[in-house]
Tab-separated table of C-alpha atoms and ligand atoms in Angstrom:
chain	number	residue	atom	x	y	z
A	7	VAL	CA	0.000	0.000	0.000
A	8	GLY	CA	1.470	3.368	-0.998
A	9	SER	CA	2.045	6.090	1.552
A	10	GLY	CA	-0.539	8.270	-0.208
A	11	VAL	CA	-3.251	5.756	0.578
A	12	ILE	CA	-2.201	5.426	4.209
A	13	CYS	CA	-1.913	9.167	4.703
A	14	ASP	CA	-5.276	9.826	3.077
A	15	ASN	CA	-6.909	7.396	5.466
A	16	ILE	CA	-5.721	8.885	8.738
A	17	PRO	CA	-8.663	11.006	9.848
A	18	GLY	CA	-8.329	14.648	10.783
A	19	LEU	CA	-4.937	15.510	9.285
A	20	MET	CA	-4.346	19.069	8.123
A	21	SER	CA	-2.991	19.423	4.588
A	22	ARG	CA	0.512	20.209	5.841
A	23	GLN	CA	0.388	17.117	8.055
A	24	ARG	CA	-0.730	14.992	5.115
A	25	LEU	CA	2.227	16.262	3.139
A	26	LEU	CA	4.650	15.391	5.976
A	27	CYS	CA	2.980	12.005	6.187
A	28	ARG	CA	3.593	11.319	2.482
A	29	GLN	CA	7.207	12.475	2.725
A	30	HIS	CA	7.909	10.446	5.884
A	31	PRO	CA	5.577	7.451	5.974
A	32	ASP	CA	8.022	5.579	8.237
A	33	VAL	CA	7.862	8.274	10.922
A	34	MET	CA	4.055	8.308	10.818
A	35	MET	CA	3.825	4.936	12.537
A	36	SER	CA	5.700	6.416	15.495
A	37	VAL	CA	3.576	9.566	15.450
A	38	VAL	CA	0.359	7.567	15.703
A	39	PHE	CA	1.816	5.171	18.252
A	40	GLY	CA	3.203	8.067	20.314
A	41	ALA	CA	-0.068	9.980	20.347
A	42	LYS	CA	-1.877	6.874	21.580
A	43	LYS	CA	0.774	6.271	24.188
A	44	GLY	CA	0.274	9.845	25.375
A	45	VAL	CA	-3.449	9.390	25.844
A	46	LYS	CA	-2.952	6.049	27.593
A	47	GLN	CA	-0.526	7.653	29.999
A	48	CYS	CA	-3.014	10.472	30.546
A	49	GLN	CA	-5.650	7.893	31.502
A	50	ARG	CA	-3.226	6.265	33.872
A	51	GLN	CA	-2.369	9.580	35.554
A	52	PHE	CA	-6.027	10.505	35.949
A	53	ARG	CA	-7.593	7.120	36.673
A	54	HIS	CA	-8.534	8.212	40.185
A	55	HIS	CA	-9.926	11.592	39.220
A	56	ARG	CA	-13.367	12.755	38.212
A	57	TRP	CA	-12.023	13.691	34.820
A	58	ASN	CA	-10.360	10.470	33.692
A	59	CYS	CA	-9.000	11.516	30.289
A	60	SER	CA	-11.529	9.539	28.319
A	61	VAL	CA	-11.254	12.032	25.474
A	62	SER	CA	-13.623	11.123	22.710
A	63	HIS	CA	-12.014	9.777	19.552
A	64	THR	CA	-8.974	9.068	21.641
A	65	ASP	CA	-6.887	7.716	18.830
A	66	SER	CA	-7.079	10.853	16.727
A	67	SER	CA	-6.473	13.380	19.476
A	68	VAL	CA	-3.261	14.696	17.971
A	69	PHE	CA	-4.804	14.776	14.547
A	70	GLY	CA	-7.475	17.301	14.927
A	71	LYS	CA	-10.379	16.431	17.182
A	72	LEU	CA	-10.114	19.610	19.161
A	73	MET	CA	-11.307	19.547	22.692
A	74	LEU	CA	-13.861	22.277	22.959
A	75	LYS	CA	-12.711	24.325	25.868
A	76	GLY	CA	-9.343	25.804	26.675
A	77	SER	CA	-9.370	24.027	30.031
A	78	LYS	CA	-6.496	22.725	32.094
A	79	GLU	CA	-7.475	19.205	31.052
A	80	ALA	CA	-7.368	20.028	27.342
A	81	ALA	CA	-3.965	21.611	28.006
A	82	PHE	CA	-2.715	18.392	29.603
A	83	VAL	CA	-3.919	16.264	26.688
A	84	TYR	CA	-1.965	18.449	24.248
A	85	ALA	CA	1.192	18.353	26.374
A	86	ILE	CA	1.196	14.611	26.955
A	87	SER	CA	0.291	13.704	23.360
A	88	SER	CA	3.104	15.894	22.113
A	89	ALA	CA	5.477	14.269	24.619
A	90	GLY	CA	4.311	10.822	23.487
A	91	VAL	CA	5.128	11.654	19.874
A	92	VAL	CA	8.639	12.903	20.760
A	93	HIS	CA	9.267	9.802	22.860
A	94	ALA	CA	8.075	7.359	20.220
A	95	ILE	CA	10.011	8.942	17.331
A	96	THR	CA	13.186	9.178	19.417
A	97	ARG	CA	12.913	5.533	20.400
A	98	ALA	CA	12.306	4.482	16.789
A	99	CYS	CA	15.460	6.382	15.715
A	100	SER	CA	17.620	4.439	18.155
A	101	GLN	CA	16.084	1.154	17.072
A	102	GLY	CA	17.070	1.916	13.488
A	103	ARG	CA	13.514	1.887	12.249
A	104	LEU	CA	13.599	5.307	10.544
A	105	THR	CA	15.463	6.260	7.399
A	106	ASN	CA	16.292	9.844	8.342
A	107	CYS	CA	17.682	9.427	11.803
A	108	ALA	CA	19.794	7.206	13.981
A	109	CYS	CA	21.592	7.559	17.293
A	110	ASP	CA	22.556	11.166	18.083
A	111	PRO	CA	25.529	11.856	15.748
A	112	THR	CA	26.794	14.757	17.860
A	113	LYS	CA	27.564	12.553	20.844
A	114	THR	CA	31.093	11.586	19.812
A	115	GLY	CA	34.527	12.185	21.256
A	116	SER	CA	34.830	12.903	24.931
A	117	SER	CA	33.127	15.076	27.470
A	118	SER	CA	32.839	15.327	31.222
A	119	ASP	CA	30.298	15.445	34.006
A	120	ARG	CA	30.663	15.917	37.754
A	121	ASN	CA	32.320	12.509	38.039
A	122	GLY	CA	35.047	13.464	35.593
A	123	LYS	CA	35.873	12.722	31.996
A	124	PHE	CA	34.111	10.147	29.843
A	125	ASP	CA	33.944	9.024	26.215
A	126	TRP	CA	30.701	9.091	24.290
A	127	GLY	CA	29.811	5.598	23.198
A	128	GLY	CA	26.920	3.330	22.571
A	129	CYS	CA	23.772	4.923	21.224
A	130	SER	CA	22.614	8.282	22.552
A	131	ASP	CA	18.898	8.699	21.962
A	132	ASN	CA	18.365	11.342	19.303
A	133	VAL	CA	15.821	13.451	21.142
A	134	ARG	CA	16.638	16.466	18.963
A	135	TYR	CA	15.312	14.682	15.906
A	136	GLY	CA	12.263	13.385	17.778
A	137	SER	CA	11.510	16.806	19.138
A	138	HIS	CA	12.095	18.501	15.775
A	139	PHE	CA	9.760	16.203	13.872
A	140	ALA	CA	7.103	16.266	16.574
A	141	ARG	CA	7.214	20.039	16.499
A	142	MET	CA	6.833	20.199	12.717
A	143	PHE	CA	4.032	17.692	12.709
A	144	VAL	CA	1.992	18.363	15.827
A	145	ASP	CA	2.296	22.149	15.628
A	146	ALA	CA	1.280	22.143	11.955
A	147	ARG	CA	-2.316	22.035	13.076
A	148	GLU	CA	-2.019	25.424	14.757
A	149	LYS	CA	0.081	27.511	12.386
A	150	ARG	CA	-2.666	29.020	10.233
A	151	VAL	CA	-4.613	31.046	12.710
A	152	LYS	CA	-2.542	32.338	15.564
A	153	ASP	CA	-5.488	33.149	17.740
A	154	ALA	CA	-5.428	32.800	21.500
A	155	ARG	CA	-6.293	29.125	21.414
A	156	ALA	CA	-3.536	28.385	18.910
A	157	LEU	CA	-1.015	30.106	21.191
A	158	MET	CA	-2.241	28.026	24.119
A	159	ASN	CA	-1.937	24.765	22.176
A	160	LEU	CA	1.540	25.642	20.888
A	161	GLN	CA	2.737	26.436	24.396
A	162	ASN	CA	1.395	23.121	25.750
A	163	ASN	CA	2.853	21.141	22.841
A	164	ARG	CA	6.216	22.711	23.672
A	165	ALA	CA	5.857	21.935	27.380
A	166	GLY	CA	5.360	18.300	26.369
A	167	ARG	CA	8.471	18.233	24.185
A	168	ARG	CA	10.564	19.846	26.917
A	169	ALA	CA	9.351	17.316	29.452
A	170	VAL	CA	10.845	14.487	27.398
A	171	ARG	CA	14.161	16.325	26.883
A	172	ARG	CA	14.357	17.067	30.587
A	173	HIS	CA	14.151	13.379	31.378
A	174	MET	CA	17.175	12.337	29.364
A	175	THR	CA	19.809	10.874	31.641
A	176	LEU	CA	23.444	10.054	31.220
A	177	GLU	CA	24.057	6.320	31.537
A	178	CYS	CA	27.577	4.995	31.792
A	179	LYS	CA	29.576	1.807	31.758
A	180	CYS	CA	32.879	1.366	33.525
A	181	HIS	CA	35.962	-0.151	32.007
A	182	GLY	CA	39.407	-0.680	33.374
A	183	VAL	CA	41.422	-3.256	35.235
A	184	SER	CA	39.164	-5.407	37.455
A	185	GLY	CA	36.247	-3.029	37.228
A	186	ALA	CA	38.195	0.045	38.308
A	187	CYS	CA	36.314	2.841	36.656
A	188	THR	CA	39.336	4.387	34.951
A	189	ILE	CA	37.555	4.688	31.610
A	190	ARG	CA	33.864	5.447	31.286
A	191	THR	CA	31.706	5.213	28.176
A	192	CYS	CA	28.434	7.118	28.416
A	193	TRP	CA	25.340	7.813	26.363
A	194	LEU	CA	22.217	9.920	26.805
A	195	ALA	CA	19.144	7.787	27.330
A	196	LEU	CA	15.419	8.436	27.286
A	197	GLN	CA	13.570	7.673	30.491
A	198	GLU	CA	10.478	5.531	30.774
A	199	PHE	CA	7.472	7.423	29.467
A	200	SER	CA	5.636	6.998	32.782
A	201	ARG	CA	8.280	9.250	34.386
A	202	VAL	CA	7.503	11.939	31.847
A	203	GLY	CA	3.798	11.392	32.553
A	204	SER	CA	4.203	11.839	36.305
A	205	TYR	CA	6.287	14.937	35.755
A	206	LEU	CA	3.719	16.476	33.399
A	207	LYS	CA	1.027	15.705	35.961
A	208	THR	CA	2.902	17.898	38.457
A	209	ARG	CA	3.027	20.662	35.812
A	210	TYR	CA	-0.731	20.201	35.369
A	211	ASP	CA	-1.216	20.589	39.120
A	212	SER	CA	0.590	23.924	38.935
A	213	ALA	CA	-0.718	24.946	35.488
A	214	LYS	CA	-1.022	28.686	34.913
A	215	GLN	CA	-4.162	30.435	33.830
A	216	VAL	CA	-3.327	32.876	31.049
A	217	SER	CA	-4.877	35.462	28.801
A	218	MET	CA	-3.771	37.145	25.602
A	219	ASN	CA	-1.432	40.089	26.111
A	220	PRO	CA	-2.764	43.525	25.131
A	221	MET	CA	-0.902	43.470	21.782
A	222	GLY	CA	-2.407	40.102	20.938
A	223	THR	CA	1.012	38.583	20.310
A	224	GLY	CA	1.503	36.283	23.271
A	225	LEU	CA	0.180	34.941	26.540
A	226	ILE	CA	0.494	36.338	30.038
A	227	ALA	CA	-0.297	34.606	33.288
A	228	THR	CA	-3.358	35.884	35.090
A	229	THR	CA	-2.679	35.472	38.773
A	230	SER	CA	-4.600	36.935	41.669
A	231	GLY	CA	-1.594	39.101	42.517
A	232	GLY	CA	-1.289	40.732	39.092
A	233	ARG	CA	0.317	39.569	35.871
A	234	LYS	CA	3.297	37.283	35.688
A	235	LYS	CA	5.349	35.743	32.935
A	236	THR	CA	5.016	32.105	32.084
A	237	THR	CA	8.028	29.896	31.477
A	238	ARG	CA	8.435	27.750	28.405
A	239	SER	CA	7.803	24.600	30.446
A	240	ASP	CA	4.484	25.744	31.883
A	241	ILE	CA	1.196	24.121	31.034
A	242	VAL	CA	-1.233	26.966	30.374
A	243	PHE	CA	-5.009	27.270	30.034
A	244	PHE	CA	-7.718	29.901	29.585
A	245	ASP	CA	-10.957	28.543	30.906
A	246	GLU	CA	-11.983	27.376	34.347
A	247	SER	CA	-12.832	23.690	34.292
A	248	PRO	CA	-16.302	22.334	34.868
A	249	ASP	CA	-16.492	20.214	38.040
A	250	TYR	CA	-16.940	17.060	35.899
A	251	CYS	CA	-19.700	15.864	38.244
A	252	VAL	CA	-22.487	15.562	35.708
A	253	GLN	CA	-22.591	14.722	32.058
A	254	ASP	CA	-22.121	17.753	29.835
A	255	PRO	CA	-20.722	16.812	26.438
A	256	LEU	CA	-20.153	20.395	25.349
A	257	ALA	CA	-17.934	21.011	28.350
A	258	GLY	CA	-16.156	17.674	27.818
A	259	SER	CA	-17.597	16.109	30.964
A	260	LEU	CA	-18.869	12.535	31.135
A	261	GLY	CA	-20.010	12.852	34.741
A	262	THR	CA	-19.072	10.417	37.489
A	263	ALA	CA	-22.199	8.247	37.636
A	264	ASP	CA	-21.152	4.576	38.013
A	265	ARG	CA	-17.504	5.435	38.572
A	266	GLU	CA	-15.734	3.342	41.194
A	267	CYS	CA	-14.695	5.100	44.369
A	268	ASN	CA	-12.979	4.327	47.665
A	269	HIS	CA	-15.094	5.090	50.707
A	270	THR	CA	-12.157	5.404	53.105
A	271	SER	CA	-10.066	7.762	50.979
A	272	LYS	CA	-10.211	11.523	51.437
A	273	GLY	CA	-8.489	12.146	48.113
A	274	PRO	CA	-9.937	12.558	44.608
A	275	HIS	CA	-10.740	8.826	44.479
A	276	GLY	CA	-12.737	9.019	47.719
A	277	CYS	CA	-16.483	8.547	47.358
A	278	ASP	CA	-17.250	11.993	48.807
A	279	VAL	CA	-15.207	13.753	46.166
A	280	MET	CA	-15.745	11.359	43.250
A	281	CYS	CA	-19.527	11.175	43.672
A	282	CYS	CA	-19.940	14.923	44.264
A	283	GLY	CA	-22.075	14.302	47.346
A	284	ARG	CA	-24.660	12.173	45.500
A	285	GLY	CA	-23.766	9.056	47.468
A	286	TYR	CA	-22.696	5.630	46.306
A	287	ASP	CA	-23.909	2.048	46.039
A	288	THR	CA	-21.986	-0.961	47.248
A	289	HIS	CA	-22.016	-4.171	45.243
A	290	VAL	CA	-20.209	-7.432	45.606
A	291	VAL	CA	-18.492	-8.488	42.411
A	292	ARG	CA	-16.370	-11.468	41.439
A	293	ARG	CA	-12.844	-10.715	40.314
A	294	MET	CA	-9.932	-12.872	39.281
A	295	ARG	CA	-6.657	-12.371	41.061
A	296	LYS	CA	-3.243	-14.021	40.954
A	297	CYS	CA	-2.681	-16.126	44.055
A	298	ASP	CA	-0.506	-18.864	45.561
A	299	CYS	CA	2.488	-17.581	43.660
A	300	LYS	CA	5.476	-19.893	43.886
A	301	PHE	CA	9.036	-19.268	42.902
A	302	HIS	CA	10.505	-22.045	40.791
A	303	TRP	CA	14.224	-22.702	40.492
A	304	CYS	CA	15.378	-21.022	38.221
A	305	CYS	CA	13.899	-18.446	37.496
A	306	TYR	CA	10.258	-17.970	37.153
A	307	VAL	CA	7.158	-17.404	39.270
A	308	LYS	CA	4.021	-19.417	38.776
A	309	CYS	CA	0.661	-18.325	40.144
A	310	ARG	CA	-2.854	-19.663	40.215
A	311	GLU	CA	-5.881	-17.618	39.255
A	312	CYS	CA	-8.224	-17.276	42.199
A	313	GLU	CA	-11.687	-15.967	42.164
A	314	GLU	CA	-12.532	-13.589	44.949
A	315	LEU	CA	-15.537	-11.594	45.988
A	316	VAL	CA	-14.806	-7.912	46.485
A	317	LYS	CA	-16.927	-5.025	47.584
A	318	VAL	CA	-17.015	-2.267	45.026
A	319	ASN	CA	-18.487	1.178	45.520
A	320	THR	CA	-19.872	3.071	42.573
A	321	CYS	CA	-21.199	6.613	42.432
A	322	ARG	CA	-24.889	7.216	42.126
A	323	GLY	CA	-26.074	9.294	39.228
A	324	PRO	CA	-27.766	12.662	39.598
A	325	ASN	CA	-31.238	12.480	41.114
A	326	PRO	CA	-33.552	12.508	38.092
A	327	THR	CA	-36.314	14.361	39.946
A	328	ALA	CA	-34.050	17.190	41.028
A	329	ALA	CA	-33.704	20.329	38.945
A	330	PRO	CA	-31.308	19.774	36.033
A	331	PRO	CA	-27.827	21.038	36.755
A	332	ILE	CA	-26.946	24.408	35.305
A	333	SER	CA	-25.043	23.412	32.238
A	334	ASN	CA	-21.833	24.959	31.136
A	335	SER	CA	-23.542	26.353	28.101
A	336	ILE	CA	-21.534	29.535	28.477
A	337	TYR	CA	-18.535	27.593	27.180
A	338	ALA	CA	-20.482	26.194	24.296
A	339	ARG	CA	-21.620	29.625	23.217
A	340	ARG	CA	-18.118	30.874	23.407
A	341	THR	CA	-16.736	28.040	21.373
A	342	PHE	CA	-19.218	28.272	18.579
A	343	THR	CA	-19.290	32.015	17.995
B	414	NAG	C1	-13.901	7.209	32.498
B	414	NAG	O1	-15.153	7.455	33.083
B	414	NAG	C2	-16.261	7.144	32.272
B	414	NAG	C3	-17.533	7.492	33.013
B	414	NAG	O2	-17.431	8.620	33.777
B	414	NAG	C4	-16.242	5.658	31.925
B	414	NAG	O3	-17.325	5.363	31.061
B	414	NAG	C5	-14.916	5.304	31.251
B	414	NAG	O4	-14.847	3.916	31.054
B	414	NAG	C6	-13.745	5.755	32.091
B	414	NAG	N1	-12.553	5.595	31.291
B	414	NAG	C7	-11.422	5.081	31.766
B	414	NAG	C8	-10.295	5.001	30.809
B	414	NAG	O5	-11.315	4.699	32.903
B	415	NAG	C1	-8.767	3.170	49.786
B	415	NAG	O1	-8.129	4.287	50.379
B	415	NAG	C2	-7.383	3.958	51.546
B	415	NAG	C3	-6.905	5.273	52.176
B	415	NAG	O2	-6.340	6.127	51.238
B	415	NAG	C4	-6.237	3.025	51.142
B	415	NAG	O3	-5.477	2.674	52.282
B	415	NAG	C5	-6.828	1.767	50.510
B	415	NAG	O4	-5.790	0.915	50.051
B	415	NAG	C6	-7.742	2.121	49.345
B	415	NAG	N1	-8.415	0.918	48.880
B	415	NAG	C7	-8.399	0.539	47.593
B	415	NAG	C8	-9.171	-0.688	47.261
B	415	NAG	O5	-7.789	1.172	46.740
């Protein structure tokens, strides 16, 4: 199948993205894989929250399905998808799966860190290429209209790319007589993507609310104590989030009816918070679990599958006889005008 056919069948690509796709069909696999990995990681980070990152049309999130509001959650989805794309392309480079890149060619000769001198060796992950391609591709969706929302998305895409770069670490191997570390060979290595995910979650927790600057050329942080600059690693957003308690598709909220909660926890997964005060039901459900695990010489662990009965709490839905919740229609109006 020619690359034209593949690229024409990925939904939601902008024309510039389709062009990049045709020119680099090999990289596209990593782009798609990376975007999916980003959303999966998002779901993992938010599994215990009211908003659980179940973005609709999950698999095309990088390719155009815009989330309606400029909320903190939309901001996070952009950042982590962008990070996923950088991570996946960079990994594919090192594995020799792409024609235009390989291990970082600049990491040759010798250098030094706080432990002294070392020689570059092995394969340094080529995060510059990954980041460069991700930027060209993911940002291509925003370039045309540089309105406020485009500036927000570009900033969050960049925060995602930086998060991956920030988690590169120097890994070394010692050589020398009987393990004496007289000669070291080192390379720069990507970290597990879950580390990047946890880090971006902390940036989400301290995300900055912004507005357009008076010239309309950039974003400024809107804090209670006046205006402040944002840094290039900040996750930024415009709109206050809905509380995600009830279903409101226009605001991107599925509601928390039937979500599982923990009745002893005081955190976001606790039934009080998760169910928004509507209460919860307790059911007994059967679940399979690994049990009687035995270590066999050498070296594997064998377990049995045991069935167990567990109590599960799930949130009640909104009371159907009560007045309907005030919807976030203000956001909808804003988005569609
Ligand atoms: C997220 O929550 C919705 C309901 O609020 C549920 O239908 C969906 O399965 C959940 N998604 C994940 C990935 O947990
Ligand atoms: C529920 O929350 C409590 C307190 O945070 C915790 O100790 C417990 O392990 C949680 N239970 C489950 C099933 O996650």
